[in-house]
């Protein structure tokens, strides 16, 4: 009887197999000094900096690797670290970029020469290598990385943040002194109850891919509708390498994803669905053109990269004039250099270039939400108007912000105060000590 | 009397004016950029040597001084250029610097360039052509002339981040009415001959010539020389001085390239190592990292650096400490003074810093009881 009834409730086990007790979500409570949420362009640097400054640091990343838009989104050409013949952003971001360039045997663009197009000073990276190095540097700095997790609850209690973070089969309550929101979307700031702003119409996202299997130079373009010329040409750039010259191109084809929003799993799923669907249709259409019969999708980035979602309403909101005039704030903690660069409805780009010798700066106040406690942001959700944001969002600037936010958070944590109360000179000194370039008044 | 004198001055002036405009007319049309080696009296060109371009099979001329210093290369470009089935003869000499950088062009006496309507080029158009030819970043080599003409006007969608071939409107890349002339000349100047002449110079490189190129006013020439420093063995005092000056410059890329130009053979010199390390103490963070990486390539580490750097250890940030300790490890630096200073760092309350010290000391496998005790205590309390 026993044997028979046992057989009825227990699945038959093959040799070597064993039955596992039903999984119960693992719940635990842990503490840390600094919690960085989002291990993207800014968050990776913030976490490394916090760890190196000697603070216990946890980094929560909802994806499976570090780098965010730089790696997972496929925008593997950070800019801009140099302006007008000088380095303007250095520190940990630059160190990571250089380690990647050198390990991959790449060459740097000629920064001594002022380029005819700003993007020529961006640095092409081997994105997979970048993720490896970023992770190594985090671990060396003692950062506790938690992949596949996302905060679900956040509360400020008795001078500490209590953050509930849920991942695959885990639910963790993290008590921390300071939070740095590097999600790109100011999601944690919003969950904490701080105001966030968004444009009615946001710039489109892009799904980045690469095509192969055709030769642009022998295509008969008269047989290809005009609207497809760009995508076919853009994709061929890699072929035009010449050893004697500097080369900063990477193949970079993309389809626009209108309204793409990465703030929640639901909105990011929609953005991915739409981008992939557009791309699939594009591939099918391109293959019908003469000369493109063997066209292939050679590479596709993991997710739709998102340009614009929410920004915090910070203690200072940077505006376009601050940016283009190169205003150096008393509490400037990083430079930023890029043209104003707004993708309008996916149809055109509004660009405004900085005048010679002008370099913008970012005040610490723009990283601190109004009425906040023990809270900072870094990255594209910096407090700024839309046009200033279109330039501030670039990767070197995000890295500069990440490093600065971490330094402010660490000092605030050690002193038991909010980042806005930290003596700005201490922030600047510690930043310099860690190799960052701090803007100075002329 | 005054009137007569005034009259004479006016007449002489007029004659002078006529004479110069006559002479000017007789002069050929010539546009030149700053040369890599500006010819001084001592460098008057005196020898012309010819080469066969291995790719185009055309003759390339090299102009040298009597001391064998190459000054520039040139090539005669002749043939028909046709736009819209209208053809004109092209007869022009193009010049390259010895680094392959475009130097200029010259038309034989009486020759001029004309557009498709046979209008001669204006002064502005010559200037524009000269500027376009000097811009090697133009994407004119990436597409055939026919494809180029088919390109739509500059569309802003193309410019996001990286685009290359599409980021410029064709109208900005050619002299109006002389698209094919510009295209052909640009591809001549920026085509394979550019690399061919650069390689020819490379084969002639000596320490003196490298030093001359490093003195060029043009940054790309300096960089050209820095990227070819391996062509000569050893550094003369002049070359070393030039390199150190560039490393100290606040132009990151120049400084970085000058550091890269130093190789392990150069680093056999303890004096050079010491000079590099004295720059380390003054320079910015990015260059500091590059300098330490370079010293990793040295066959040994100078005793002066070991001593001086030891004093810096307690002040460094964690990453710099790690870089320096890695340098010590690479060069087997395990003397008592050094490890005693490093052992002090175990007390640093910043774990990232103290961990670096711990890893270094463990790697040394020291037989010193005091240190072993410190390491054990550290392991117990902090790891
Ligand atoms: C198509 C495109 C082209 C661009 N071109 C350039 C260019 O040429 N040069 C340039 O410098 N910049 C460019 N940019 C801008 C730049 O890449 C981004 O603005 C920048 O990388 C944003 O950095 P970030 O750290 O703010 O956000 P991200 O890099 O996006 O990082 C956010 C991270 O947070 C994680 N995350 C999000 N939500 C959560 C959550 N709830 N919990 C846990 N983790 C979370 C994400 O997974 C991600 O890793 C471009 C951007 C796009 C989209």
Short mmCIF file of N, CA, C and O in Angstrom, two decimals, chain A residues 28-32 34-37 58 60 146 149-157 160-166 171-180 188 191-192 375:
data_model
loop_
_atom_site.label_atom_id
_atom_site.label_comp_id
_atom_site.label_asym_id
_atom_site.label_seq_id
_atom_site.Cartn_x
_atom_site.Cartn_y
_atom_site.Cartn_z
N UNK A 28 15.31 38.58 3.59
CA UNK A 28 16.35 38.93 4.56
C UNK A 28 16.43 40.44 4.73
O UNK A 28 15.94 41.20 3.88
N UNK A 29 17.05 40.83 5.79
CA UNK A 29 17.26 42.27 6.03
C UNK A 29 18.76 42.52 6.11
O UNK A 29 19.47 41.80 6.80
N UNK A 30 19.21 43.52 5.38
CA UNK A 30 20.64 43.83 5.42
C UNK A 30 20.83 45.35 5.56
O UNK A 30 19.88 46.11 5.35
N UNK A 31 22.01 45.75 5.91
CA UNK A 31 22.26 47.20 6.04
C UNK A 31 23.46 47.58 5.19
O UNK A 31 24.32 46.75 4.89
N UNK A 32 23.49 48.83 4.84
CA UNK A 32 24.64 49.36 4.11
C UNK A 32 24.69 50.87 4.33
O UNK A 32 23.71 51.46 4.81
N UNK A 34 25.66 53.12 1.65
CA UNK A 34 25.18 53.74 0.41
C UNK A 34 24.45 52.71 -0.43
O UNK A 34 24.97 51.61 -0.66
N UNK A 35 23.29 53.10 -0.93
CA UNK A 35 22.58 52.22 -1.87
C UNK A 35 22.49 52.94 -3.21
O UNK A 35 21.95 54.05 -3.30
N UNK A 36 23.05 52.32 -4.23
CA UNK A 36 22.92 52.87 -5.59
C UNK A 36 21.90 52.02 -6.32
O UNK A 36 22.02 50.79 -6.33
N UNK A 37 20.91 52.66 -6.91
CA UNK A 37 19.92 51.88 -7.68
C UNK A 37 20.12 52.18 -9.16
O UNK A 37 20.03 53.33 -9.59
N UNK A 58 25.89 49.04 -1.72
CA UNK A 58 25.12 48.02 -2.46
C UNK A 58 24.67 48.64 -3.78
O UNK A 58 24.29 49.82 -3.82
N UNK A 60 21.99 47.94 -6.82
CA UNK A 60 20.88 47.12 -7.33
C UNK A 60 20.73 47.39 -8.81
O UNK A 60 20.62 48.54 -9.23
N UNK A 146 23.76 43.49 -6.77
CA UNK A 146 22.55 42.65 -6.73
C UNK A 146 21.84 42.78 -8.07
O UNK A 146 21.10 43.73 -8.30
N UNK A 149 17.30 42.68 -9.54
CA UNK A 149 16.46 43.18 -8.45
C UNK A 149 15.93 44.56 -8.77
O UNK A 149 16.52 45.30 -9.57
N UNK A 150 14.84 44.89 -8.12
CA UNK A 150 14.30 46.24 -8.26
C UNK A 150 13.57 46.61 -6.98
O UNK A 150 12.88 45.76 -6.40
N UNK A 151 13.73 47.84 -6.52
CA UNK A 151 13.03 48.25 -5.29
C UNK A 151 11.53 48.29 -5.52
O UNK A 151 11.06 48.70 -6.58
N UNK A 152 10.80 47.85 -4.49
CA UNK A 152 9.33 47.89 -4.59
C UNK A 152 8.74 48.81 -3.53
O UNK A 152 7.58 49.19 -3.63
N UNK A 153 9.54 49.13 -2.54
CA UNK A 153 9.03 49.97 -1.45
C UNK A 153 10.18 50.79 -0.90
O UNK A 153 11.29 50.26 -0.77
N UNK A 154 9.93 52.04 -0.58
CA UNK A 154 11.01 52.84 -0.02
C UNK A 154 10.43 53.82 0.99
O UNK A 154 9.43 54.49 0.72
N UNK A 155 11.05 53.86 2.12
CA UNK A 155 10.52 54.67 3.22
C UNK A 155 11.67 55.27 4.01
O UNK A 155 12.68 54.58 4.25
N UNK A 156 11.51 56.50 4.48
CA UNK A 156 12.56 57.11 5.30
C UNK A 156 12.12 57.03 6.76
O UNK A 156 11.11 57.61 7.15
N UNK A 157 12.89 56.28 7.55
CA UNK A 157 12.49 56.06 8.96
C UNK A 157 13.69 56.30 9.85
O UNK A 157 14.72 55.67 9.67
N UNK A 160 17.08 56.80 8.38
CA UNK A 160 17.58 55.78 7.44
C UNK A 160 16.51 55.46 6.40
O UNK A 160 15.32 55.54 6.68
N UNK A 161 16.97 55.08 5.22
CA UNK A 161 16.05 54.61 4.20
C UNK A 161 15.86 53.11 4.38
O UNK A 161 16.82 52.37 4.59
N UNK A 162 14.61 52.69 4.30
CA UNK A 162 14.32 51.27 4.32
C UNK A 162 13.80 50.94 2.92
O UNK A 162 12.77 51.46 2.49
N UNK A 163 14.53 50.11 2.24
CA UNK A 163 14.18 49.82 0.85
C UNK A 163 13.90 48.33 0.70
O UNK A 163 14.73 47.50 1.07
N UNK A 164 12.73 48.04 0.18
CA UNK A 164 12.43 46.63 -0.09
C UNK A 164 12.78 46.36 -1.54
O UNK A 164 12.34 47.06 -2.44
N UNK A 165 13.61 45.37 -1.74
CA UNK A 165 14.07 45.08 -3.10
C UNK A 165 13.72 43.64 -3.46
O UNK A 165 14.05 42.72 -2.72
N UNK A 166 13.04 43.48 -4.57
CA UNK A 166 12.60 42.14 -4.95
C UNK A 166 13.34 41.67 -6.19
O UNK A 166 13.50 42.43 -7.16
N UNK A 171 13.57 38.60 -1.59
CA UNK A 171 12.92 39.84 -1.13
C UNK A 171 13.78 40.34 0.02
O UNK A 171 13.90 39.67 1.05
N UNK A 172 14.40 41.47 -0.20
CA UNK A 172 15.39 41.93 0.76
C UNK A 172 15.03 43.33 1.26
O UNK A 172 14.67 44.19 0.46
N UNK A 173 15.13 43.51 2.55
CA UNK A 173 14.96 44.87 3.08
C UNK A 173 16.35 45.43 3.36
O UNK A 173 17.13 44.84 4.10
N UNK A 174 16.61 46.54 2.70
CA UNK A 174 17.94 47.14 2.85
C UNK A 174 17.78 48.44 3.64
O UNK A 174 17.05 49.35 3.22
N UNK A 175 18.48 48.50 4.76
CA UNK A 175 18.49 49.76 5.51
C UNK A 175 19.77 50.49 5.12
O UNK A 175 20.86 49.91 5.16
N UNK A 176 19.64 51.73 4.68
CA UNK A 176 20.85 52.44 4.25
C UNK A 176 20.79 53.91 4.67
O UNK A 176 19.73 54.45 4.96
N UNK A 177 21.97 54.55 4.67
CA UNK A 177 22.03 55.97 5.07
C UNK A 177 21.67 56.89 3.91
O UNK A 177 21.04 57.92 4.12
N UNK A 178 22.14 56.55 2.72
CA UNK A 178 21.96 57.45 1.58
C UNK A 178 21.58 56.62 0.35
O UNK A 178 22.09 55.51 0.17
N UNK A 179 20.74 57.23 -0.50
CA UNK A 179 20.38 56.56 -1.76
C UNK A 179 20.84 57.41 -2.94
O UNK A 179 20.71 58.64 -2.91
N UNK A 180 21.37 56.74 -3.95
CA UNK A 180 21.65 57.44 -5.21
C UNK A 180 20.80 56.76 -6.29
O UNK A 180 21.02 55.58 -6.60
N UNK A 188 13.10 55.92 -8.36
CA UNK A 188 13.21 55.78 -6.90
C UNK A 188 12.87 57.13 -6.25
O UNK A 188 12.22 57.18 -5.20
N UNK A 191 9.24 57.21 -6.22
CA UNK A 191 8.69 56.32 -5.18
C UNK A 191 8.87 56.93 -3.79
O UNK A 191 8.06 56.69 -2.89
N UNK A 192 9.93 57.71 -3.64
CA UNK A 192 10.19 58.34 -2.34
C UNK A 192 9.27 59.54 -2.12
O UNK A 192 9.27 60.15 -1.05
N UNK A 375 19.33 61.86 -0.12
CA UNK A 375 18.97 61.35 -1.44
C UNK A 375 19.65 62.15 -2.55
O UNK A 375 19.68 63.38 -2.51
#
